[in-house]
Short mmCIF file of C-alpha atoms in Angstrom, two decimals:
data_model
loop_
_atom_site.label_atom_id
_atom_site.label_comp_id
_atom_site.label_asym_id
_atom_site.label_seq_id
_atom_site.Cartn_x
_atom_site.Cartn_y
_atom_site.Cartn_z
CA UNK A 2 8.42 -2.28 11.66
CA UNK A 3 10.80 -5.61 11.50
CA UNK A 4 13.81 -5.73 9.45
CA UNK A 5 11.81 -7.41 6.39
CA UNK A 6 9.40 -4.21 6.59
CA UNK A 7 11.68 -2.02 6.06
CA UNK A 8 13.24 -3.87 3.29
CA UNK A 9 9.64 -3.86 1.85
CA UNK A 10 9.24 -0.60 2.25
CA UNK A 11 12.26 0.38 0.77
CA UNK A 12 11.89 -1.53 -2.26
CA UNK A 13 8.32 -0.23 -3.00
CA UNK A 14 9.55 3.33 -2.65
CA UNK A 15 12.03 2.99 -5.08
CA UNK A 16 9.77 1.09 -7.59
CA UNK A 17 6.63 2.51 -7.56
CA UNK A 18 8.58 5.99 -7.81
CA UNK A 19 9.45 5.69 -11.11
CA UNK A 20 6.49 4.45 -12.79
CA UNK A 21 5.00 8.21 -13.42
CA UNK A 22 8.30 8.84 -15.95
CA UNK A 23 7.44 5.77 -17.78
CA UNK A 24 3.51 6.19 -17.69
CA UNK A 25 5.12 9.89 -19.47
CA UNK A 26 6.75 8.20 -22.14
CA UNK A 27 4.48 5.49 -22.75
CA UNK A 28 1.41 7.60 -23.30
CA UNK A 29 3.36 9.88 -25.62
CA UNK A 30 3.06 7.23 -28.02
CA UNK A 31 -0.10 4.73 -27.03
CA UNK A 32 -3.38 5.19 -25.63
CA UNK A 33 -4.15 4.89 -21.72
CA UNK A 34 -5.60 1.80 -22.60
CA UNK A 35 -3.20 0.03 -24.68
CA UNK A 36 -0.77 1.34 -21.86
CA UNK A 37 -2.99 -0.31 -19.07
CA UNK A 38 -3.61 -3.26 -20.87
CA UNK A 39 -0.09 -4.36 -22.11
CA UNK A 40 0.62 -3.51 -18.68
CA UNK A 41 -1.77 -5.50 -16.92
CA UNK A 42 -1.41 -8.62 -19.61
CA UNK A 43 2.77 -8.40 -19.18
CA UNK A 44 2.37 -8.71 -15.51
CA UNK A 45 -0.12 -11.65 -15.16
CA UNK A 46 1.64 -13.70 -17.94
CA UNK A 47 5.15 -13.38 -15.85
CA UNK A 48 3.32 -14.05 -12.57
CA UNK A 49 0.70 -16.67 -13.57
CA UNK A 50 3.33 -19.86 -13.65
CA UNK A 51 4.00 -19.21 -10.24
CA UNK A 52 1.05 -18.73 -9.16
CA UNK A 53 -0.13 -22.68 -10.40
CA UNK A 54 2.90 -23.77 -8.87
CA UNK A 55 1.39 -23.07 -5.90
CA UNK A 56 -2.15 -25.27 -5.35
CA UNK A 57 -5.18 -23.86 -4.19
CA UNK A 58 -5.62 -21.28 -6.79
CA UNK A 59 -9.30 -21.75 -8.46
CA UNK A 60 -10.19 -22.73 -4.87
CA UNK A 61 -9.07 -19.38 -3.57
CA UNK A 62 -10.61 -17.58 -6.60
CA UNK A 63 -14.24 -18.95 -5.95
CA UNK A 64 -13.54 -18.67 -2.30
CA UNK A 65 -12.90 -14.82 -2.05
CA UNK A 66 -14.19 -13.50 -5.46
CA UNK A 67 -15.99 -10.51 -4.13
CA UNK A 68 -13.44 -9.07 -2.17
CA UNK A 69 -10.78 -9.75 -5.16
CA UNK A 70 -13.43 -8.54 -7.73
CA UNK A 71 -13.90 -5.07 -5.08
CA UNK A 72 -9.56 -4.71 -5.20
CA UNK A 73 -9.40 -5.07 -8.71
CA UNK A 74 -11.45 -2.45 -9.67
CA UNK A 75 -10.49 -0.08 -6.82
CA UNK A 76 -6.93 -0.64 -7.07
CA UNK A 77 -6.14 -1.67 -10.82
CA UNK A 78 -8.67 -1.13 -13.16
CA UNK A 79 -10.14 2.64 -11.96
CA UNK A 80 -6.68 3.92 -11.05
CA UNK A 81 -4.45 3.03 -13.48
CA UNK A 82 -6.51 4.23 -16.29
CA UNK A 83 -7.24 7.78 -14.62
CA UNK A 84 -3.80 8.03 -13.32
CA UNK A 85 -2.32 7.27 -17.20
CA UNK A 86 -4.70 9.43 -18.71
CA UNK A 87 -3.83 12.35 -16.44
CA UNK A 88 -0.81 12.20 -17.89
CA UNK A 89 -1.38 12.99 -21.29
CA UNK A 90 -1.64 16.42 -19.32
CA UNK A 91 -0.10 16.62 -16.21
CA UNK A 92 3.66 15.88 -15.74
CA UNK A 93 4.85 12.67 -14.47
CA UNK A 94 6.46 15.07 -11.27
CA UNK A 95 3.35 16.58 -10.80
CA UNK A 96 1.20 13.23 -10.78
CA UNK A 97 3.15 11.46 -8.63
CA UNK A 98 3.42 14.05 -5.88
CA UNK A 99 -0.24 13.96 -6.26
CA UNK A 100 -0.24 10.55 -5.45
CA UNK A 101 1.37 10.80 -2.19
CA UNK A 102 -2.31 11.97 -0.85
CA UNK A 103 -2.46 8.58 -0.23
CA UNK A 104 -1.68 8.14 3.42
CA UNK A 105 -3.60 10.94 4.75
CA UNK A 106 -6.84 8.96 2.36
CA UNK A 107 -6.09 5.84 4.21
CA UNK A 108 -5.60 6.89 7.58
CA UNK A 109 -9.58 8.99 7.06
CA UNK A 110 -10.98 5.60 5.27
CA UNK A 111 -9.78 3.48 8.15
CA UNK A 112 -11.79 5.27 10.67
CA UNK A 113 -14.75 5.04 8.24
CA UNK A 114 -14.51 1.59 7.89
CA UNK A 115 -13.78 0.92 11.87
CA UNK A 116 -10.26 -1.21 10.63
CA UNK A 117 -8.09 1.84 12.63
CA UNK A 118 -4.99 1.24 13.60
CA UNK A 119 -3.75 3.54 16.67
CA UNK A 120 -1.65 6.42 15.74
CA UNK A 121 -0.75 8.23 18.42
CA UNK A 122 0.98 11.50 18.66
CA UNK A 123 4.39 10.63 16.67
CA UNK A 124 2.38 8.82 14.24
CA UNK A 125 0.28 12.10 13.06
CA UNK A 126 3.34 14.08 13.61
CA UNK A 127 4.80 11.98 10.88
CA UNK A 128 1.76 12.28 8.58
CA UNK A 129 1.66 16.22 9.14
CA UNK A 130 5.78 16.22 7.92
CA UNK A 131 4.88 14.03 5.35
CA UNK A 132 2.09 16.07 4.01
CA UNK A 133 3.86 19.57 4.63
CA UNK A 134 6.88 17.50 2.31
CA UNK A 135 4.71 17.29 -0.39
CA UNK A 136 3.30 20.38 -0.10
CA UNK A 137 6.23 22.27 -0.56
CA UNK A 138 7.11 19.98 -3.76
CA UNK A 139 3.32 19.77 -5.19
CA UNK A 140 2.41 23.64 -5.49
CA UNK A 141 4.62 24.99 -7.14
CA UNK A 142 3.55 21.84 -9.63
CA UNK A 143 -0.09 22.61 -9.66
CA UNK A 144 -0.16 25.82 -11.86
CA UNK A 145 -0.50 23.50 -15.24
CA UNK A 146 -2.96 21.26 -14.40
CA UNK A 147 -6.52 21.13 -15.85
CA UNK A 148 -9.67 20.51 -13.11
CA UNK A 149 -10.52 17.02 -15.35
CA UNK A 150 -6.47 15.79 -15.10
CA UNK A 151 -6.39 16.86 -11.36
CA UNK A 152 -9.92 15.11 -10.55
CA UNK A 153 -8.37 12.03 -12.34
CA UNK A 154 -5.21 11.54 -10.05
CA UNK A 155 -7.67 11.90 -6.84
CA UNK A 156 -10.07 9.16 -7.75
CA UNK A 157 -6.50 7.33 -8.10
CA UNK A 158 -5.82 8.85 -4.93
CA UNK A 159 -9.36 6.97 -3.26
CA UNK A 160 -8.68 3.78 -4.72
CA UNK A 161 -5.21 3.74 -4.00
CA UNK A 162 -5.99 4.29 0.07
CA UNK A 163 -9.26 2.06 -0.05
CA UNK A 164 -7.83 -1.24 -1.70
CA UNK A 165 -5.07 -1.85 0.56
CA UNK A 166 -7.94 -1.73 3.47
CA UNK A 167 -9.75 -4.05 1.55
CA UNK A 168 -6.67 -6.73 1.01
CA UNK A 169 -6.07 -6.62 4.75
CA UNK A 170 -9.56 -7.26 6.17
CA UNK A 171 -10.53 -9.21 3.64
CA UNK A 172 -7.79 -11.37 1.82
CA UNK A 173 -5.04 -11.87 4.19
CA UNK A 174 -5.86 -15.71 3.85
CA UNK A 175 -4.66 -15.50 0.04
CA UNK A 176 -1.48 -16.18 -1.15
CA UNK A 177 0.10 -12.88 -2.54
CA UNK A 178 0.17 -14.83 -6.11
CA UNK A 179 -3.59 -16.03 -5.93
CA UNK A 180 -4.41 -12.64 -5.26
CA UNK A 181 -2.85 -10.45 -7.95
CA UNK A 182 -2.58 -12.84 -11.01
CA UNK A 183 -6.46 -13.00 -11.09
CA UNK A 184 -6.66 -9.26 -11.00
CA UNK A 185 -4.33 -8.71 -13.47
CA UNK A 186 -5.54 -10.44 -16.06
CA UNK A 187 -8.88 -9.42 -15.16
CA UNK A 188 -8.17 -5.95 -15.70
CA UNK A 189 -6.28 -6.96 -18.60
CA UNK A 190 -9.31 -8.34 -20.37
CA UNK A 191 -11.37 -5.57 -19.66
CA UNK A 192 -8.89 -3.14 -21.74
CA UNK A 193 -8.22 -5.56 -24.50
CA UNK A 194 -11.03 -4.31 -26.90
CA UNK A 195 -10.05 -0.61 -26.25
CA UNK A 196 -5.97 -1.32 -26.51
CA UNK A 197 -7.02 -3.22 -29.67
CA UNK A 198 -9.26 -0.64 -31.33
CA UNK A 199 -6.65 2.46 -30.21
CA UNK A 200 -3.30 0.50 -31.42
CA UNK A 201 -0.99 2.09 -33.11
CA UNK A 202 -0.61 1.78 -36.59
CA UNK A 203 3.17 1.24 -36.37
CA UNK A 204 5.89 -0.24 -34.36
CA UNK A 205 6.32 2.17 -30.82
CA UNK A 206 9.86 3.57 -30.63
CA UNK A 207 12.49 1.38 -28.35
CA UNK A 208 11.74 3.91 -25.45
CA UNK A 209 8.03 3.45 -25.54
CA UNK A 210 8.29 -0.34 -25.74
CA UNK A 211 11.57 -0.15 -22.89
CA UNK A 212 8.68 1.77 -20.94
CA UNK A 213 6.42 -0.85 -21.45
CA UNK A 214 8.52 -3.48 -20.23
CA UNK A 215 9.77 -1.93 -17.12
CA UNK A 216 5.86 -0.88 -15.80
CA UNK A 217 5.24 -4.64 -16.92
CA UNK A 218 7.85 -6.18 -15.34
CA UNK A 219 9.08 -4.01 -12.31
CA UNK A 220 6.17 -1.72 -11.31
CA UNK A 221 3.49 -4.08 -11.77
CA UNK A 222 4.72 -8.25 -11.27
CA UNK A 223 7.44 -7.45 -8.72
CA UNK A 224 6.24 -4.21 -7.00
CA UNK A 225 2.39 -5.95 -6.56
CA UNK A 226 4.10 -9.35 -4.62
CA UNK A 227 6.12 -6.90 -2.68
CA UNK A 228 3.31 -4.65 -1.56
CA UNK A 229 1.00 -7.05 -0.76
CA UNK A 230 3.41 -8.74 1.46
CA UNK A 231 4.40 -5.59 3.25
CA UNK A 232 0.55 -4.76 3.72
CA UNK A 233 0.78 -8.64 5.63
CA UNK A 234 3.71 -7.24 7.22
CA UNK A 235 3.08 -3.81 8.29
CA UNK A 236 -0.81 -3.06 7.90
CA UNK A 237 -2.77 -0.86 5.21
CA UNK A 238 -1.98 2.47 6.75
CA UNK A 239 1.60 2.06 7.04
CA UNK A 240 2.07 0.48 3.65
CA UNK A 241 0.66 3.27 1.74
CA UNK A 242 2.97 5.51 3.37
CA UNK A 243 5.70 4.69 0.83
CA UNK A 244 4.10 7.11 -1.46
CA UNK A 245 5.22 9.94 0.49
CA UNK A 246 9.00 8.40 0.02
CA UNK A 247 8.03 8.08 -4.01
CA UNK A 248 8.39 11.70 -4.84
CA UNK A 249 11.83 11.79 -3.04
CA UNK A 250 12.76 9.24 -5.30
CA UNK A 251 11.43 10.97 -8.24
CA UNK A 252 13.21 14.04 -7.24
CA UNK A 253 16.37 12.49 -6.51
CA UNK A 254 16.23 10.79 -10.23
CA UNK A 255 15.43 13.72 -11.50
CA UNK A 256 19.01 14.68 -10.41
CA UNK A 257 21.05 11.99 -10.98
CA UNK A 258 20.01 10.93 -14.91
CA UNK A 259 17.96 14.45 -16.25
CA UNK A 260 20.08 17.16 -14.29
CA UNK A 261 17.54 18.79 -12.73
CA UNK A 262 18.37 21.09 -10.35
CA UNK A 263 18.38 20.42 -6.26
CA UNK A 264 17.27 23.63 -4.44
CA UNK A 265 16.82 24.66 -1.41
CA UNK A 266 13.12 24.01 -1.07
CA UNK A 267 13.17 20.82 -2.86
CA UNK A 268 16.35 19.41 -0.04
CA UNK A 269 13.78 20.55 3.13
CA UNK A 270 10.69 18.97 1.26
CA UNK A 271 13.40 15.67 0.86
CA UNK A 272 14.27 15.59 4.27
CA UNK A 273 9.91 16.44 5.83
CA UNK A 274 9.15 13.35 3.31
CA UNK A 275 11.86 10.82 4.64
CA UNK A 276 11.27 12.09 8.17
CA UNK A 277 7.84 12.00 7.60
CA UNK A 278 7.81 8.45 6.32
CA UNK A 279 10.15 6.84 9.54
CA UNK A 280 7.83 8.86 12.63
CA UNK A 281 4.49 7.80 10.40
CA UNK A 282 5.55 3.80 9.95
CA UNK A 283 6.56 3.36 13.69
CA UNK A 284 4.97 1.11 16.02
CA UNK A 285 3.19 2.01 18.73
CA UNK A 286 4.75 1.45 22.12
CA UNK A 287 3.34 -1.45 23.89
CA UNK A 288 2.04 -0.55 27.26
CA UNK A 289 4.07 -1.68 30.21
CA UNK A 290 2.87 -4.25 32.82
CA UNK A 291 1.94 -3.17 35.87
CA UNK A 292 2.76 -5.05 39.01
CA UNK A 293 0.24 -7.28 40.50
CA UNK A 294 0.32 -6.63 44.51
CA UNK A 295 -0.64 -9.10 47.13
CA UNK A 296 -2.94 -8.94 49.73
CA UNK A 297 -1.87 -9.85 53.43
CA UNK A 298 -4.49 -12.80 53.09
CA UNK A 299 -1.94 -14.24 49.84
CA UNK A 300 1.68 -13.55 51.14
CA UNK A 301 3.40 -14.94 54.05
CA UNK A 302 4.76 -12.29 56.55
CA UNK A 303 7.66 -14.86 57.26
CA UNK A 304 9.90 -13.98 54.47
CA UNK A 305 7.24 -13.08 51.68
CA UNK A 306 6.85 -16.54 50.61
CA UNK A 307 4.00 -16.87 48.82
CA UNK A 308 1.43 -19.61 50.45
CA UNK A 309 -1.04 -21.84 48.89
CA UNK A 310 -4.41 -21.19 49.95
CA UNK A 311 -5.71 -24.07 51.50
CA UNK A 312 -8.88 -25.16 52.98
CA UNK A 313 -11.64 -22.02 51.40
CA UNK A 314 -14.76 -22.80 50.35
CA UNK A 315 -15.70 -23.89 46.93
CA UNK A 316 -16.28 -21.26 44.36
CA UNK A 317 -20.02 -21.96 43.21
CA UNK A 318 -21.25 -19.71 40.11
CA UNK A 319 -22.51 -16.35 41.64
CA UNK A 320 -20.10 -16.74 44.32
CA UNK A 321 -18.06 -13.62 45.28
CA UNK A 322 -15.43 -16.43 46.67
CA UNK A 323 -15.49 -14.65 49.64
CA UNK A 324 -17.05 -17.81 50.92
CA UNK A 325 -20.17 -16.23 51.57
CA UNK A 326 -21.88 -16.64 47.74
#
């Protein structure tokens, strides 16, 4: 990837690695729905003056409303309601390690779809590290999960791998802004009535409403404008492979602000996961040129010069131009 890929990718690792904790704490206090909506609404009111700064917008909308219908559903307004309300169960850990199925989802969907990009051997050797990564984290995990919670994070899973797919065959023509400011809000209307009727009765604690804010602001407005542009950047496949680098992150912030311990197995699935990540995002080698050789008829034997080729018959269509036809 280029310089601005990696910074991409980087960025989204980071953010959407914390999201799971604050899904946690939200839904401690809220419903999955009031959660997905103030979520949704937060990040399409920050987003939506920049995105009629920028002309074109109803024209895009009516343009490509099928395809941006399709990723809202698959990637917004499914997911993030299954993923929250597998949390009212599962840990945030646990949930996002699920989530780093992803990549090995896309990669299958791809082929289905015919929109394959070549992998080649270090490419699936980084997808195999990857996945062996967050094995070794996700097991020992899995013990406390229901069937319902589990079955929740893997439809997340589905639309998490099939949306990007969808945003690079068939809305690479739409500004990042034009794309996710309709979705948003879209999927922010659809949970209004729910988030309404499930409200709580009083004011959330600071944390829940600090929660709030950062999925609004951070994991939603920013991290959406910087995935989208990495998917540009990078393709589908590679993009999703940042959520093999989110439970790293999760780990490591586990350490650093809650203490949690850093064992043995938990370093080697840290070290699979980032390896994982750099063989799986590489480019493909480009194959080399081979030499074009000339025949005895093209090159001079006095010195090699090259000589024009004067005085052959016309080419006529058919015609071998071996001046026969």
């Amino acid at each position: 990837m280029t310089a601005r890929g990696w910074f991409l990718f980087s960025l989204m690792g980071v953010v959407w690695g914390v999201p799971y904790l604050l899904i946690k704490v939200a839904v401690d206090e809220m419903s999955p729905s009031a959660v997905v909506f103030a979520r949704c609404a937060l990040g399409a009111l920050l987003l939506l003056p920049f995105a009629l700064r920028q002309r074109g917008l109803t024209r895009n909308v009516r343009a490509h409303w099928k395809p941006m219908l399709a990723f809202a559903v698959i990637e917004i307004v499914g997911p993030w309601y299954t993923l929250t309300d597998a949390e009212r169960h599962l840990s945030s850990s646990t949930a996002g390690l699920l989530i780093a199925g992803v990549p090995i989802v896309g990669v299958l969907l791809s082929r289905f779809f015919g929109a394959a990009e070549p992998l080649g051997a270090r490419r699936v050797t980084g997808l195999a590290l990857g996945l062996g990564g967050v094995g070794v984290l996700t097991v020992p995990h899995l013990a406390g999960g229901d069937a319902l919670s589990l079955a929740e994070v893997l439809v997340t899973v589905v639309g998490y791998a099939t949306a990007p797919l969808i945003a690079d065959r068939h809305l690479k023509d739409v500004p990042t802004l034009h794309l996710i400011t309709p979705c948003l809000a879209l999927a922010a209307l659809v949970y209004a009535p729910a988030a309404a009727a499930t409200r709580p009765a009083a004011l959330p604690p600071a944390e829940t409403l600090a929660a709030l804010a950062a999925l609004g602001v951070v994991c939603t407005a920013i991290a959406f404008v910087a995935f989208l542009e990495l998917i540009k950047e990078a393709g589908p496949v590679r993009a999703s492979v940042i959520t093999y680098v989110n439970p790293a992150i999760a780990v490591a912030a586990g350490a650093l602000f809650l203490d949690e311990p850093l064992t043995g197995p938990v370093l080697a699935a840290f070290a699979l996961v980032l390896t994982g990540s750099v063989l799986a995002t590489a480019t493909a080698p480009k194959p080399r040129s081979r030499p074009v050789s000339w025949s005895t008829r093209q090159t001079s034997r006095a010195g090699g010069r090259v000589e024009s080729l004067t005085g052959l018959p016309e080419e006529r269509p058919g015609s071998t131009g071996q001046g026969g036809g």
